[in-house]
Amino acid sequence: MSTRICAAFLGASFLMAPAALAQSVGDPVPDTFICTLVNGPVSATYEANRAANEADGRVLHTYSRIFNGFALRVSDKAIDTLVERNPTITGCSQAVYVGLPDAGAAARGAPKPDGGGGKPDKGGGGGGKPGGSGGSDQTVPWGVARVGTGTPNGNVAWVVDTGVDVDNPDLNLVGSAEFLTAETFGGNANSVDDLNGHGTHVAGTIAAIDNTIGVVGVAPGAPVYSVRVLDSLGVAPDSDVAAGLDFVAANASAGDVVNLSLTADQGSTILDAGVQALADGGVFVVMAAGNSGVNVDTGSVSPAYNNGPNLFTVSSIDKRSNLASFSNYGASVDYAEPGVRILSLAPGGGTTNKDGTSMAAPHLSGILLVTGGSVGADGQVKRDKDGTAEDVGVLP
């Protein structure tokens, strides 16, 4: 398994893989397959190594918590023969690229929500907004002011994203891991650090410390564990993301919160299995609805269309509670949260604004880290496109 787990100060870099730039989110990953195994006492590690030897392939990941199986780098022809000859393999499917909402377009240079709202403000956040706490250089972002802040309950925020700035003084980062293979747009497969900015921004909204710098989060100072599954452009195979979810499932406790501000616009059965396994284990999973302006249910937006206990899908609103023009919607959406011009942390210090359902989801994650499961309401979303306006989730 391509895994590196280390203390929060570790950082590195890796060159971009130019050949991958021709791919888009939703495209199949060349020669990369995810295989599931029969139920029972079957070792994923043993079977993965055996399969790799038989098919002249390479093991990328093994999975034991969200399902029993492995990811393999192997040719199309070899995978068909492998499945036919190995009775312990129930099936293999080709991995697909997933990423930040609209990450595929962002990789091609188009400005999109979640891509940021200007250059980072290295000065901190400046001045403080009405109702702010702490010193004059700390700001309470409008979204946090809307949903409220509270004392975290001790559970961990697992930020499954582009990584989190390992040196940020405004976060209580308790650990980092990465699960990237090299089959990505932006490479950087050997670093736990955030080379994009998205994951750091998400973590700040959830849990930025109430001090004299930066911003304050909904659950200030809550422990954050960074699980880097997306590259510097916010893209990766779903096999990598699943490896990160498998790691969380092996290490999280009931009541912890997983924030998933990423999507697979054509659906991903492996992500669906991952979030369901986490939820079944008592972990809260908060998912961004996506930024394509479509119905998550009819548009096959994974994992946002998943429903059930401990699963939460979040759409985006502006300051007037209007559904953001880019936000996905649908019956699977549970709450609407602030997601337009959201100020939060930037790698290297300072703050920056970003838009997107990726920015909305961490507000709900913070709420759950304070309450342990209950969510209050402050009105409902306006101009909802499906006619079933969700509550704006706040601290009770």
Short mmCIF file of C-alpha atoms in Angstrom, two decimals:
data_model
loop_
_atom_site.label_atom_id
_atom_site.label_comp_id
_atom_site.label_asym_id
_atom_site.label_seq_id
_atom_site.Cartn_x
_atom_site.Cartn_y
_atom_site.Cartn_z
CA MET A 1 0.00 0.00 0.00
CA SER A 2 1.27 3.47 -0.86
CA THR A 3 0.87 4.98 2.58
CA ARG A 4 2.82 7.45 4.66
CA ILE A 5 1.71 8.30 8.17
CA CYS A 6 3.64 10.89 10.11
CA ALA A 7 3.54 13.73 12.59
CA ALA A 8 2.06 16.98 11.43
CA PHE A 9 5.38 18.64 10.61
CA LEU A 10 6.37 16.37 7.70
CA GLY A 11 6.29 17.77 4.16
CA ALA A 12 7.70 16.94 0.73
CA SER A 13 7.06 17.49 -2.98
CA PHE A 14 6.65 15.45 -6.14
CA LEU A 15 6.74 16.46 -9.81
CA MET A 16 3.54 16.66 -11.82
CA ALA A 17 2.75 13.72 -14.08
CA PRO A 18 2.14 15.46 -17.44
CA ALA A 19 0.57 12.43 -19.12
CA ALA A 20 -2.33 12.50 -16.69
CA LEU A 21 -3.36 16.03 -17.65
CA ALA A 22 -5.40 14.69 -20.56
CA GLN A 23 -7.77 12.98 -18.11
CA SER A 24 -10.87 14.47 -16.49
CA VAL A 25 -12.85 13.72 -13.36
CA GLY A 26 -15.12 10.80 -14.20
CA ASP A 27 -12.70 9.28 -16.70
CA PRO A 28 -11.44 5.73 -16.16
CA VAL A 29 -7.93 5.41 -14.75
CA PRO A 30 -5.77 3.48 -17.25
CA ASP A 31 -4.77 -0.02 -16.15
CA THR A 32 -6.09 0.46 -12.60
CA PHE A 33 -8.70 -1.93 -11.20
CA ILE A 34 -10.47 -2.43 -7.88
CA CYS A 35 -11.21 -6.06 -7.03
CA THR A 36 -13.56 -7.42 -4.38
CA LEU A 37 -13.15 -10.76 -2.65
CA VAL A 38 -15.57 -13.39 -1.42
CA ASN A 39 -16.89 -13.10 2.12
CA GLY A 40 -15.08 -15.07 4.76
CA PRO A 41 -11.56 -15.47 6.12
CA VAL A 42 -9.78 -14.34 2.97
CA SER A 43 -6.66 -12.19 3.31
CA ALA A 44 -6.76 -9.16 1.02
CA THR A 45 -2.99 -8.78 1.26
CA TYR A 46 -2.32 -12.40 0.31
CA GLU A 47 -4.81 -12.38 -2.55
CA ALA A 48 -3.56 -9.04 -3.85
CA ASN A 49 0.03 -10.23 -3.98
CA ARG A 50 -0.99 -13.50 -5.60
CA ALA A 51 -3.06 -11.66 -8.22
CA ALA A 52 -0.22 -9.26 -8.96
CA ASN A 53 2.18 -12.16 -9.50
CA GLU A 54 -0.24 -14.03 -11.74
CA ALA A 55 -1.07 -11.01 -13.89
CA ASP A 56 2.33 -9.30 -13.88
CA GLY A 57 0.75 -6.35 -12.09
CA ARG A 58 1.43 -4.12 -9.10
CA VAL A 59 -0.54 -3.85 -5.87
CA LEU A 60 -1.64 -0.26 -5.21
CA HIS A 61 -3.82 -0.68 -2.12
CA THR A 62 -5.49 -3.34 -0.02
CA TYR A 63 -8.82 -2.84 1.75
CA SER A 64 -10.02 -4.66 4.84
CA ARG A 65 -12.49 -2.34 6.60
CA ILE A 66 -14.83 -0.79 4.05
CA PHE A 67 -14.80 -4.06 2.06
CA ASN A 68 -12.39 -6.93 1.48
CA GLY A 69 -10.37 -6.36 -1.65
CA PHE A 70 -7.49 -4.59 -3.35
CA ALA A 71 -6.50 -2.19 -6.12
CA LEU A 72 -4.15 -3.41 -8.82
CA ARG A 73 -2.18 -1.84 -11.65
CA VAL A 74 -2.60 -4.34 -14.50
CA SER A 75 -3.60 -4.47 -18.17
CA ASP A 76 -7.23 -4.81 -19.31
CA LYS A 77 -6.55 -8.19 -20.88
CA ALA A 78 -4.80 -9.56 -17.81
CA ILE A 79 -7.58 -8.51 -15.43
CA ASP A 80 -10.20 -10.47 -17.38
CA THR A 81 -8.10 -13.62 -17.23
CA LEU A 82 -7.37 -13.05 -13.55
CA VAL A 83 -11.06 -12.90 -12.61
CA GLU A 84 -11.85 -16.02 -14.63
CA ARG A 85 -9.11 -18.07 -12.96
CA ASN A 86 -9.41 -16.87 -9.35
CA PRO A 87 -12.54 -18.04 -7.49
CA THR A 88 -11.82 -15.79 -4.50
CA ILE A 89 -12.29 -12.67 -6.65
CA THR A 90 -15.97 -11.77 -7.03
CA GLY A 91 -15.29 -9.05 -9.57
CA CYS A 92 -13.04 -6.19 -10.67
CA SER A 93 -14.03 -2.72 -11.88
CA GLN A 94 -11.89 -0.03 -13.42
CA ALA A 95 -11.00 2.88 -11.14
CA VAL A 96 -12.25 6.35 -12.10
CA TYR A 97 -10.92 9.81 -11.38
CA VAL A 98 -12.76 11.71 -8.65
CA GLY A 99 -12.01 15.06 -7.09
CA LEU A 100 -13.10 18.39 -5.77
CA PRO A 101 -16.42 19.57 -7.19
CA ASP A 102 -15.59 20.78 -10.72
CA ALA A 103 -11.93 19.85 -10.20
CA GLY A 104 -11.70 18.58 -13.77
CA ALA A 105 -12.58 21.98 -15.15
CA ALA A 106 -10.29 23.68 -12.64
CA ALA A 107 -7.40 21.54 -13.86
CA ARG A 108 -7.99 22.93 -17.34
CA GLY A 109 -7.85 26.51 -16.08
CA ALA A 110 -11.54 27.43 -15.77
CA PRO A 111 -12.48 29.39 -12.61
CA LYS A 112 -15.00 27.40 -10.59
CA PRO A 113 -16.45 27.29 -7.09
CA ASP A 114 -14.06 25.69 -4.59
CA GLY A 115 -11.18 27.20 -6.52
CA GLY A 116 -10.91 30.22 -4.28
CA GLY A 117 -11.96 33.82 -4.20
CA GLY A 118 -8.76 35.74 -4.62
CA LYS A 119 -5.22 35.64 -3.31
CA PRO A 120 -4.54 34.64 0.29
CA ASP A 121 -4.54 37.49 2.78
CA LYS A 122 -1.22 36.93 4.52
CA GLY A 123 -2.15 39.50 7.13
CA GLY A 124 -4.46 37.20 9.06
CA GLY A 125 -8.09 38.20 8.54
CA GLY A 126 -7.79 41.68 9.72
CA GLY A 127 -9.71 43.61 12.22
CA GLY A 128 -12.27 41.10 13.39
CA LYS A 129 -15.95 41.12 12.51
CA PRO A 130 -18.80 42.08 14.85
CA GLY A 131 -19.25 39.33 17.37
CA GLY A 132 -15.68 38.14 16.96
CA SER A 133 -13.66 36.81 19.84
CA GLY A 134 -9.95 36.84 20.48
CA GLY A 135 -7.53 39.56 19.41
CA SER A 136 -7.80 42.16 16.69
CA ASP A 137 -6.16 39.93 14.07
CA GLN A 138 -8.75 37.15 14.33
CA THR A 139 -11.93 37.11 12.27
CA VAL A 140 -15.18 35.28 12.83
CA PRO A 141 -16.27 34.43 9.25
CA TRP A 142 -19.90 35.13 8.43
CA GLY A 143 -20.67 31.43 8.01
CA VAL A 144 -19.33 30.59 11.46
CA ALA A 145 -21.25 33.52 12.94
CA ARG A 146 -24.40 32.14 11.29
CA VAL A 147 -24.13 28.58 12.59
CA GLY A 148 -22.41 29.41 15.89
CA THR A 149 -19.36 28.16 17.76
CA GLY A 150 -19.15 25.79 20.70
CA THR A 151 -16.82 23.69 22.79
CA PRO A 152 -15.73 20.56 20.88
CA ASN A 153 -16.67 17.26 22.48
CA GLY A 154 -13.26 15.60 22.02
CA ASN A 155 -14.03 13.62 18.88
CA VAL A 156 -11.77 13.91 15.85
CA ALA A 157 -12.41 15.68 12.55
CA TRP A 158 -11.06 13.48 9.75
CA VAL A 159 -10.49 15.78 6.77
CA VAL A 160 -10.32 13.51 3.71
CA ASP A 161 -9.11 15.99 1.12
CA THR A 162 -6.01 17.56 -0.45
CA GLY A 163 -4.15 17.46 2.85
CA VAL A 164 -3.94 20.08 5.60
CA ASP A 165 -1.16 22.63 6.12
CA VAL A 166 1.11 20.75 8.53
CA ASP A 167 2.61 23.90 10.08
CA ASN A 168 -0.53 25.99 10.54
CA PRO A 169 -0.57 27.52 14.05
CA ASP A 170 -4.34 27.99 13.93
CA LEU A 171 -5.12 24.25 13.84
CA ASN A 172 -4.84 21.40 16.32
CA LEU A 173 -3.51 18.93 13.76
CA VAL A 174 -2.99 15.60 15.54
CA GLY A 175 -1.85 13.51 12.58
CA SER A 176 -1.53 13.18 8.82
CA ALA A 177 -1.60 10.35 6.30
CA GLU A 178 -1.52 10.16 2.50
CA PHE A 179 -2.73 7.52 0.06
CA LEU A 180 -1.90 8.94 -3.37
CA THR A 181 -0.54 6.85 -6.19
CA ALA A 182 1.14 8.61 -9.09
CA GLU A 183 -1.85 8.28 -11.45
CA THR A 184 -3.04 11.86 -10.92
CA PHE A 185 -3.14 15.28 -12.53
CA GLY A 186 -0.81 16.99 -10.09
CA GLY A 187 1.40 14.24 -8.75
CA ASN A 188 2.93 15.08 -5.34
CA ALA A 189 2.30 11.50 -4.24
CA ASN A 190 4.82 11.47 -1.39
CA SER A 191 3.66 14.44 0.69
CA VAL A 192 1.11 14.75 3.47
CA ASP A 193 1.12 18.55 3.14
CA ASP A 194 -1.60 20.57 1.42
CA LEU A 195 -0.28 21.72 -1.95
CA ASN A 196 -3.71 22.92 -3.09
CA GLY A 197 -5.25 24.87 -0.19
CA HIS A 198 -8.66 23.21 -0.23
CA GLY A 199 -8.16 20.87 2.72
CA THR A 200 -6.64 23.58 4.90
CA HIS A 201 -9.60 25.85 4.17
CA VAL A 202 -12.02 23.06 5.10
CA ALA A 203 -10.16 22.31 8.33
CA GLY A 204 -10.20 25.97 9.33
CA THR A 205 -13.97 26.23 9.05
CA ILE A 206 -14.37 23.10 11.15
CA ALA A 207 -11.87 23.73 13.89
CA ALA A 208 -9.66 26.84 13.66
CA ILE A 209 -8.48 27.71 17.16
CA ASP A 210 -10.04 30.64 19.03
CA ASN A 211 -6.89 32.73 19.49
CA THR A 212 -5.54 36.01 18.14
CA ILE A 213 -4.84 34.99 14.53
CA GLY A 214 -6.59 33.82 11.38
CA VAL A 215 -10.19 32.76 11.84
CA VAL A 216 -12.22 30.83 14.37
CA GLY A 217 -13.97 27.58 13.47
CA VAL A 218 -17.33 26.15 14.47
CA ALA A 219 -15.61 23.72 16.89
CA PRO A 220 -12.52 25.74 17.84
CA GLY A 221 -9.47 23.62 18.58
CA ALA A 222 -11.09 20.27 17.83
CA PRO A 223 -8.47 17.66 16.92
CA VAL A 224 -7.99 17.40 13.16
CA TYR A 225 -6.55 14.37 11.37
CA SER A 226 -5.60 15.03 7.75
CA VAL A 227 -6.07 12.19 5.25
CA ARG A 228 -4.61 13.29 1.93
CA VAL A 229 -6.28 11.47 -0.95
CA LEU A 230 -6.29 14.21 -3.63
CA ASP A 231 -3.35 15.71 -5.49
CA SER A 232 -2.33 19.36 -5.85
CA LEU A 233 -5.10 19.91 -8.42
CA GLY A 234 -7.71 18.17 -6.30
CA VAL A 235 -7.95 14.94 -8.31
CA ALA A 236 -7.20 11.24 -7.72
CA PRO A 237 -8.42 7.74 -8.59
CA ASP A 238 -11.32 6.58 -6.45
CA SER A 239 -9.08 3.66 -5.47
CA ASP A 240 -6.85 6.15 -3.60
CA VAL A 241 -9.81 7.81 -1.88
CA ALA A 242 -11.10 4.40 -0.83
CA ALA A 243 -7.72 3.63 0.73
CA GLY A 244 -8.03 6.78 2.80
CA LEU A 245 -11.54 5.82 3.90
CA ASP A 246 -10.32 2.34 4.79
CA PHE A 247 -7.64 3.93 6.97
CA VAL A 248 -10.22 6.11 8.71
CA ALA A 249 -12.49 3.11 9.28
CA ALA A 250 -9.59 1.31 10.97
CA ASN A 251 -8.72 4.22 13.26
CA ALA A 252 -11.79 6.39 13.89
CA SER A 253 -14.08 6.09 16.89
CA ALA A 254 -17.85 6.31 16.98
CA GLY A 255 -18.82 9.97 17.12
CA ASP A 256 -15.86 11.14 15.04
CA VAL A 257 -16.67 13.17 11.93
CA VAL A 258 -15.40 12.55 8.40
CA ASN A 259 -15.61 15.56 6.08
CA LEU A 260 -15.79 14.60 2.38
CA SER A 261 -15.75 17.70 0.21
CA LEU A 262 -15.23 15.71 -3.00
CA THR A 263 -17.45 14.11 -5.64
CA ALA A 264 -17.64 11.55 -8.42
CA ASP A 265 -20.09 12.95 -10.94
CA GLN A 266 -20.70 9.60 -12.64
CA GLY A 267 -21.07 7.67 -9.40
CA SER A 268 -18.55 5.50 -7.59
CA THR A 269 -19.61 2.25 -5.98
CA ILE A 270 -16.34 2.13 -4.07
CA LEU A 271 -16.99 5.55 -2.45
CA ASP A 272 -20.55 4.48 -1.70
CA ALA A 273 -19.26 1.39 0.08
CA GLY A 274 -16.75 3.48 2.00
CA VAL A 275 -19.16 6.04 3.41
CA GLN A 276 -21.71 3.37 4.28
CA ALA A 277 -19.13 1.32 6.17
CA LEU A 278 -18.05 4.37 8.16
CA ALA A 279 -21.64 5.28 8.98
CA ASP A 280 -22.38 1.71 10.05
CA GLY A 281 -19.49 2.05 12.51
CA GLY A 282 -21.03 5.09 14.17
CA VAL A 283 -18.89 7.69 12.40
CA PHE A 284 -20.64 10.80 11.09
CA VAL A 285 -19.94 11.33 7.38
CA VAL A 286 -20.54 14.83 6.00
CA MET A 287 -20.57 15.09 2.20
CA ALA A 288 -20.56 18.12 -0.10
CA ALA A 289 -23.51 18.05 -2.50
CA GLY A 290 -21.39 19.26 -5.42
CA ASN A 291 -21.25 22.39 -7.57
CA SER A 292 -22.80 21.39 -10.90
CA GLY A 293 -26.26 22.85 -10.24
CA VAL A 294 -27.89 19.44 -10.70
CA ASN A 295 -30.03 17.07 -8.67
CA VAL A 296 -27.65 14.76 -6.81
CA ASP A 297 -30.07 11.85 -7.13
CA THR A 298 -30.82 12.02 -10.84
CA GLY A 299 -27.28 13.19 -11.62
CA SER A 300 -25.58 10.20 -9.95
CA VAL A 301 -23.37 12.40 -7.77
CA SER A 302 -21.43 10.12 -5.44
CA PRO A 303 -21.11 10.01 -2.49
CA ALA A 304 -23.64 12.83 -2.03
CA TYR A 305 -26.67 10.71 -2.99
CA ASN A 306 -26.11 8.25 -0.12
CA ASN A 307 -28.73 8.27 2.62
CA GLY A 308 -29.11 6.72 6.05
CA PRO A 309 -28.15 7.12 9.69
CA ASN A 310 -24.95 9.14 10.23
CA LEU A 311 -24.83 10.26 6.57
CA PHE A 312 -25.27 13.99 5.85
CA THR A 313 -25.29 15.76 2.47
CA VAL A 314 -24.88 19.54 2.46
CA SER A 315 -25.85 22.18 -0.10
CA SER A 316 -24.62 25.78 -0.21
CA ILE A 317 -26.35 29.08 0.61
CA ASP A 318 -25.34 32.73 0.49
CA LYS A 319 -25.74 35.34 3.22
CA ARG A 320 -29.44 35.75 2.38
CA SER A 321 -30.09 32.01 2.68
CA ASN A 322 -30.56 31.68 -1.08
CA LEU A 323 -29.39 28.42 -2.61
CA ALA A 324 -26.11 29.20 -4.34
CA SER A 325 -26.43 29.21 -8.11
CA PHE A 326 -23.78 26.49 -8.43
CA SER A 327 -25.07 24.25 -5.65
CA ASN A 328 -26.44 20.79 -6.29
CA TYR A 329 -29.75 19.97 -4.66
CA GLY A 330 -32.20 17.09 -4.29
CA ALA A 331 -33.99 14.82 -1.86
CA SER A 332 -30.70 13.40 -0.57
CA VAL A 333 -29.59 16.82 0.71
CA ASP A 334 -30.03 17.04 4.48
CA TYR A 335 -28.95 20.59 5.37
CA ALA A 336 -27.94 23.84 3.72
CA GLU A 337 -24.92 25.69 5.08
CA PRO A 338 -22.97 28.86 4.23
CA GLY A 339 -20.85 28.32 1.13
CA VAL A 340 -20.38 31.66 -0.65
CA ARG A 341 -17.38 33.92 0.04
CA ILE A 342 -16.30 31.82 3.00
CA LEU A 343 -13.18 33.06 4.75
CA SER A 344 -10.88 30.41 6.19
CA LEU A 345 -7.25 29.39 6.50
CA ALA A 346 -4.66 29.25 3.72
CA PRO A 347 -1.48 27.15 3.61
CA GLY A 348 1.54 29.07 4.81
CA GLY A 349 -0.50 31.40 7.00
CA GLY A 350 -3.17 33.99 6.46
CA THR A 351 -6.67 33.52 5.13
CA THR A 352 -8.53 33.35 1.85
CA ASN A 353 -12.11 33.26 0.55
CA LYS A 354 -13.57 30.28 -1.29
CA ASP A 355 -17.00 29.37 -2.66
CA GLY A 356 -18.63 25.96 -2.95
CA THR A 357 -20.47 23.15 -1.26
CA SER A 358 -16.99 22.11 -0.13
CA MET A 359 -17.04 25.20 2.07
CA ALA A 360 -20.60 24.51 3.26
CA ALA A 361 -20.01 20.93 4.45
CA PRO A 362 -17.39 21.75 7.11
CA HIS A 363 -19.86 24.02 8.91
CA LEU A 364 -22.02 20.96 9.56
CA SER A 365 -18.97 18.90 10.48
CA GLY A 366 -18.14 21.47 13.14
CA ILE A 367 -21.68 21.37 14.51
CA LEU A 368 -21.52 17.59 14.90
CA LEU A 369 -18.16 17.85 16.68
CA VAL A 370 -19.81 20.08 19.28
CA THR A 371 -23.17 18.34 19.71
CA GLY A 372 -22.34 14.71 19.01
CA GLY A 373 -25.17 14.42 16.52
CA SER A 374 -27.92 16.99 17.01
CA VAL A 375 -28.39 19.89 14.58
CA GLY A 376 -30.55 22.95 15.11
CA ALA A 377 -32.24 25.04 12.43
CA ASP A 378 -32.18 28.74 11.58
CA GLY A 379 -34.79 28.99 8.86
CA GLN A 380 -34.75 27.22 5.52
CA VAL A 381 -32.95 27.59 2.24
CA LYS A 382 -34.63 29.98 -0.20
CA ARG A 383 -35.04 29.43 -3.95
CA ASP A 384 -34.52 25.71 -3.56
CA LYS A 385 -34.69 24.12 -6.99
CA ASP A 386 -36.54 20.93 -6.04
CA GLY A 387 -39.25 22.58 -3.95
CA THR A 388 -38.29 20.83 -0.68
CA ALA A 389 -36.36 23.49 1.20
CA GLU A 390 -33.87 22.07 3.69
CA ASP A 391 -33.14 23.59 7.08
CA VAL A 392 -30.13 25.83 7.50
CA GLY A 393 -28.19 23.80 10.06
CA VAL A 394 -26.91 25.61 13.15
CA LEU A 395 -25.86 24.78 16.69
CA PRO A 396 -28.97 24.04 18.78
#
